[in-house]
Amino acid sequence: GAVVSQHPSRVICKSGTSVKIECRSLDFQATTMFWYRQFPKQSLMLMATSNEGSKATYEQGVEKDKFLINHASLTLSTLTVTSAHPEDSSFYICSAIDRRGGSVRNEQFFGPGTRLTVL
Amino acid sequence: DQQVKQNSPSLSVQEGRISILNCDYTNSMFDYFLWYKKYPAEGPTFLISISSIKDKNEDGRFTVFLNKSAKHLSLHIVPSQPGDSAVYFCAAIPFSSGSARQLTFGSGTQLTVLP
C-alpha cells in the first residue's frame, strides 16, 4: 500500500530557531502534498498545498514566510517553521496524492505526523 | 467558521453493540465525504467514503449514511470491537474540476469501546 513517512516524529526546539520537517512518499510518486496542523482536540487544519516544481498555495491566515514549503521532487516535500515560537507548537501532518490517480476514496495518504514543541 | 462539525467529542460503547458517530456540514458544495480513523501519534487512515449521489455505503462492519437535505452523515460500526477505539474524523471534499481536491475535516470524535 501507499506509505508516507515524516521525519522527525517529534522535535523540541528553543524559541527563535528554525525546524525542518520532511514528508516522503515511500512507494509512489506524489504530484501533490498537503500540510496540515492539528491542535489538541481539534480538527486537522489545512495549511498549504504543495505541488512538485511550483510554489505552494497557502490557506488564508497561514504566513508563507513563516512556514516555508519546498516540494523539490515527486517523493519529498519539506516544511520549515522559521523563527519558531511557543504558539507554533502543534502536531503537523502531511498527506500525499499518488500521481497515478485512482479513486477519490484513496486519494490522500497521510504521514504519521510530527509533534513540534517550542520552548 | 467550521464547515464540518462533529459535535460529540467522545463516545463510549460496549463491545458488541453499535457505535454511531455523527457529522454535520454546512457547505452545500461538498459532494464527497470520508471517514478517517486515527490512533495517537499516527496519521489518519481512510475508513470509508460516500458520494453525494448515494445515501448509504457499506463495507463490512462499517456503514456510512448520508442525508443531503439535513446535511448530515453518520458512521455506524456494528458490532463494535475494542480495536475500534480511536479518534474518528469526518471529512468532506467540495465539487471541483481540479485533480487535487482538498479535505475539510471535522474536529473528531474519540470512540472508546469497552470490553
Short mmCIF file of C-alpha atoms in Angstrom, two decimals:
data_model
loop_
_atom_site.label_atom_id
_atom_site.label_comp_id
_atom_site.label_asym_id
_atom_site.label_seq_id
_atom_site.Cartn_x
_atom_site.Cartn_y
_atom_site.Cartn_z
CA GLY A 1 0.00 0.00 0.00
CA ALA A 2 0.94 3.64 -0.24
CA VAL A 3 3.19 4.75 2.59
CA VAL A 4 4.03 8.28 3.63
CA SER A 5 6.73 8.93 6.17
CA GLN A 6 7.57 12.01 8.19
CA HIS A 7 10.81 12.92 9.88
CA PRO A 8 11.32 13.70 12.66
CA SER A 9 8.40 12.20 14.57
CA ARG A 10 8.90 14.69 17.36
CA VAL A 11 11.13 17.68 17.88
CA ILE A 12 11.75 20.06 20.73
CA CYS A 13 13.43 23.34 19.97
CA LYS A 14 14.15 26.70 21.51
CA SER A 15 12.18 29.78 20.61
CA GLY A 16 13.69 31.60 17.65
CA THR A 17 15.18 28.58 15.95
CA SER A 18 14.04 27.02 12.67
CA VAL A 19 12.80 23.49 12.32
CA LYS A 20 12.54 21.43 9.14
CA ILE A 21 10.03 18.61 8.78
CA GLU A 22 10.29 16.15 5.91
CA CYS A 23 7.43 14.32 4.23
CA ARG A 24 8.25 11.43 1.90
CA SER A 25 6.12 9.17 -0.24
CA LEU A 26 7.95 5.87 0.00
CA ASP A 27 6.43 3.71 -2.70
CA PHE A 28 4.73 6.14 -5.04
CA GLN A 29 5.27 9.48 -6.68
CA ALA A 30 3.23 12.34 -5.32
CA THR A 31 2.28 15.22 -7.55
CA THR A 32 0.64 16.99 -4.66
CA MET A 33 1.29 17.01 -0.95
CA PHE A 34 -0.72 18.74 1.72
CA TRP A 35 0.43 20.07 5.07
CA TYR A 36 -1.98 20.06 7.99
CA ARG A 37 -1.75 21.26 11.54
CA GLN A 38 -3.69 19.84 14.45
CA PHE A 39 -4.15 21.42 17.87
CA PRO A 40 -5.23 19.21 20.77
CA LYS A 41 -8.81 18.02 20.45
CA GLN A 42 -9.29 19.99 17.26
CA SER A 43 -9.59 19.12 13.61
CA LEU A 44 -6.78 18.92 11.11
CA MET A 45 -6.46 22.35 9.55
CA LEU A 46 -5.05 22.56 6.05
CA MET A 47 -2.07 24.90 5.97
CA ALA A 48 -0.90 24.65 2.40
CA THR A 49 -0.93 22.66 -0.80
CA SER A 50 2.43 21.76 -2.25
CA ASN A 51 2.85 20.87 -5.92
CA GLU A 52 6.09 19.45 -7.23
CA GLY A 53 8.16 22.07 -9.01
CA SER A 54 5.96 25.03 -8.20
CA LYS A 55 5.24 27.36 -5.31
CA ALA A 56 3.00 26.18 -2.53
CA THR A 57 -0.50 27.55 -2.15
CA TYR A 58 -1.19 28.71 1.38
CA GLU A 59 -4.53 28.82 3.13
CA GLN A 60 -5.84 32.08 4.44
CA GLY A 61 -4.18 33.09 7.67
CA VAL A 62 -1.08 30.96 7.17
CA GLU A 63 2.11 33.00 6.90
CA LYS A 64 4.10 31.79 3.92
CA ASP A 65 7.29 33.45 5.17
CA LYS A 66 7.00 31.62 8.45
CA PHE A 67 6.05 28.21 7.09
CA LEU A 68 8.34 27.60 4.14
CA ILE A 69 7.35 24.71 1.92
CA ASN A 70 9.55 23.11 -0.67
CA HIS A 71 8.42 20.27 -2.94
CA ALA A 72 11.66 19.56 -4.71
CA SER A 73 10.86 16.11 -6.02
CA LEU A 74 7.93 13.79 -6.59
CA THR A 75 8.67 11.98 -3.34
CA LEU A 76 9.71 14.74 -0.96
CA SER A 77 8.16 17.88 0.49
CA THR A 78 9.62 19.84 3.38
CA LEU A 79 8.01 22.25 5.81
CA THR A 80 10.34 24.65 7.60
CA VAL A 81 8.99 26.53 10.59
CA THR A 82 11.15 29.62 10.73
CA SER A 83 11.86 31.51 13.94
CA ALA A 84 9.61 29.17 15.86
CA HIS A 85 7.66 30.42 18.85
CA PRO A 86 5.74 28.53 21.54
CA GLU A 87 2.45 29.19 19.75
CA ASP A 88 3.80 27.16 16.80
CA SER A 89 3.83 24.07 19.00
CA SER A 90 1.46 21.64 17.35
CA PHE A 91 1.10 18.34 15.54
CA TYR A 92 2.00 18.71 11.88
CA ILE A 93 0.76 16.10 9.41
CA CYS A 94 1.42 15.78 5.71
CA SER A 95 -0.50 13.86 3.10
CA ALA A 96 0.32 12.91 -0.45
CA ILE A 97 -1.63 12.17 -3.60
CA ASP A 98 -0.44 9.36 -5.85
CA ARG A 99 0.30 10.80 -9.31
CA ARG A 100 -1.23 7.72 -10.85
CA GLY A 101 -4.55 8.94 -9.58
CA GLY A 102 -7.13 6.36 -8.82
CA SER A 103 -10.35 6.58 -6.91
CA VAL A 104 -11.03 9.62 -4.83
CA ARG A 105 -11.51 7.46 -1.77
CA ASN A 106 -7.82 6.70 -1.62
CA GLU A 107 -6.60 9.96 -2.98
CA GLN A 108 -4.71 11.15 0.09
CA PHE A 109 -2.30 9.08 2.14
CA PHE A 110 -1.28 10.56 5.44
CA GLY A 111 2.03 10.58 7.20
CA PRO A 112 2.31 9.72 10.91
CA GLY A 113 2.76 13.33 11.94
CA THR A 114 5.44 15.38 13.68
CA ARG A 115 4.99 16.70 17.19
CA LEU A 116 6.70 20.10 17.46
CA THR A 117 7.29 21.62 20.87
CA VAL A 118 8.81 25.07 21.03
CA LEU A 119 10.19 26.05 24.42
CA ASP B 1 -16.45 29.04 10.75
CA GLN B 2 -16.44 25.25 10.90
CA GLN B 3 -17.82 23.78 7.71
CA VAL B 4 -17.67 20.24 9.02
CA LYS B 5 -18.81 19.65 12.57
CA GLN B 6 -18.60 16.69 14.87
CA ASN B 7 -20.48 17.81 17.93
CA SER B 8 -19.67 14.84 20.11
CA PRO B 9 -16.03 14.91 21.22
CA SER B 10 -16.30 11.46 22.75
CA LEU B 11 -18.42 8.33 22.71
CA SER B 12 -18.25 5.16 24.81
CA VAL B 13 -19.86 1.94 23.66
CA GLN B 14 -19.92 -1.59 24.99
CA GLU B 15 -18.19 -4.24 22.92
CA GLY B 16 -20.59 -5.93 20.53
CA ARG B 17 -23.02 -3.02 20.45
CA ILE B 18 -23.45 -0.43 17.71
CA SER B 19 -21.35 2.74 17.58
CA ILE B 20 -22.92 5.72 15.82
CA LEU B 21 -20.75 8.70 15.05
CA ASN B 22 -22.35 11.83 13.66
CA CYS B 23 -21.17 14.61 11.40
CA ASP B 24 -22.87 17.75 10.08
CA TYR B 25 -21.73 20.06 7.32
CA THR B 26 -22.73 23.49 6.14
CA ASN B 27 -21.13 23.85 2.71
CA SER B 28 -23.55 22.70 0.02
CA MET B 29 -20.63 22.43 -2.41
CA PHE B 30 -19.35 19.32 -0.64
CA ASP B 31 -20.06 16.31 -2.78
CA TYR B 32 -17.85 13.59 -1.33
CA PHE B 33 -17.47 12.55 2.26
CA LEU B 34 -14.92 10.37 4.00
CA TRP B 35 -14.34 8.92 7.42
CA TYR B 36 -10.85 8.52 8.79
CA LYS B 37 -9.64 6.68 11.84
CA LYS B 38 -6.70 8.00 13.82
CA TYR B 39 -4.66 6.43 16.59
CA PRO B 40 -2.49 8.61 18.87
CA ALA B 41 0.77 9.80 17.28
CA GLU B 42 -0.27 8.40 13.91
CA GLY B 43 -1.70 9.96 10.79
CA PRO B 44 -5.33 9.36 9.82
CA THR B 45 -6.14 6.25 7.81
CA PHE B 46 -9.01 6.06 5.37
CA LEU B 47 -12.00 4.05 6.52
CA ILE B 48 -15.00 4.52 4.25
CA SER B 49 -16.45 7.14 1.94
CA ILE B 50 -19.68 8.12 0.25
CA SER B 51 -20.53 10.16 -2.78
CA SER B 52 -23.38 12.66 -2.66
CA ILE B 53 -25.25 10.63 -5.27
CA LYS B 54 -25.71 7.86 -2.69
CA ASP B 55 -27.34 7.77 0.70
CA LYS B 56 -25.64 4.67 2.04
CA ASN B 57 -22.37 2.83 1.64
CA GLU B 58 -21.45 -0.33 3.47
CA ASP B 59 -18.11 -2.04 3.97
CA GLY B 60 -18.07 -4.92 6.40
CA ARG B 61 -18.85 -3.67 9.88
CA PHE B 62 -18.83 -0.05 8.74
CA THR B 63 -21.77 1.75 7.13
CA VAL B 64 -21.97 5.43 6.29
CA PHE B 65 -25.33 7.13 5.82
CA LEU B 66 -25.78 10.47 4.10
CA ASN B 67 -28.79 12.73 4.46
CA LYS B 68 -28.22 15.54 1.98
CA SER B 69 -31.30 17.52 2.88
CA ALA B 70 -30.20 17.63 6.50
CA LYS B 71 -26.51 17.98 5.58
CA HIS B 72 -25.81 15.15 7.95
CA LEU B 73 -23.86 11.95 7.78
CA SER B 74 -23.23 9.20 10.23
CA LEU B 75 -20.89 6.26 10.60
CA HIS B 76 -22.25 3.06 12.07
CA ILE B 77 -19.93 0.39 13.39
CA VAL B 78 -21.52 -2.92 14.28
CA PRO B 79 -20.52 -4.90 16.15
CA SER B 80 -18.08 -2.59 17.89
CA GLN B 81 -14.74 -4.06 18.94
CA PRO B 82 -12.12 -2.79 21.41
CA GLY B 83 -9.71 -2.31 18.48
CA ASP B 84 -12.11 0.25 17.08
CA SER B 85 -11.19 2.62 19.89
CA ALA B 86 -9.67 5.64 18.15
CA VAL B 87 -10.48 9.16 17.06
CA TYR B 88 -12.78 9.24 14.05
CA PHE B 89 -12.69 12.21 11.71
CA CYS B 90 -15.35 13.11 9.22
CA ALA B 91 -14.02 14.91 6.13
CA ALA B 92 -15.59 16.47 3.06
CA ILE B 93 -14.46 17.39 -0.41
CA PRO B 94 -16.08 20.12 -2.50
CA PHE B 95 -17.02 19.64 -6.09
CA SER B 96 -14.00 20.74 -8.08
CA SER B 97 -12.67 20.35 -11.56
CA GLY B 98 -9.11 20.09 -10.24
CA SER B 99 -7.31 16.84 -9.62
CA ALA B 100 -6.18 17.66 -6.10
CA ARG B 101 -9.26 18.03 -4.03
CA GLN B 102 -8.84 19.45 -0.58
CA LEU B 103 -10.24 17.79 2.50
CA THR B 104 -12.06 19.73 5.19
CA PHE B 105 -12.02 17.86 8.47
CA GLY B 106 -14.31 17.83 11.45
CA SER B 107 -12.87 18.03 14.95
CA GLY B 108 -13.08 14.32 15.56
CA THR B 109 -14.88 12.01 17.97
CA GLN B 110 -12.96 9.81 20.38
CA LEU B 111 -14.61 6.39 20.35
CA THR B 112 -13.93 4.08 23.26
CA VAL B 113 -15.20 0.52 23.01
CA LEU B 114 -15.37 -1.08 26.41
CA PRO B 115 -14.71 -4.82 26.72
#
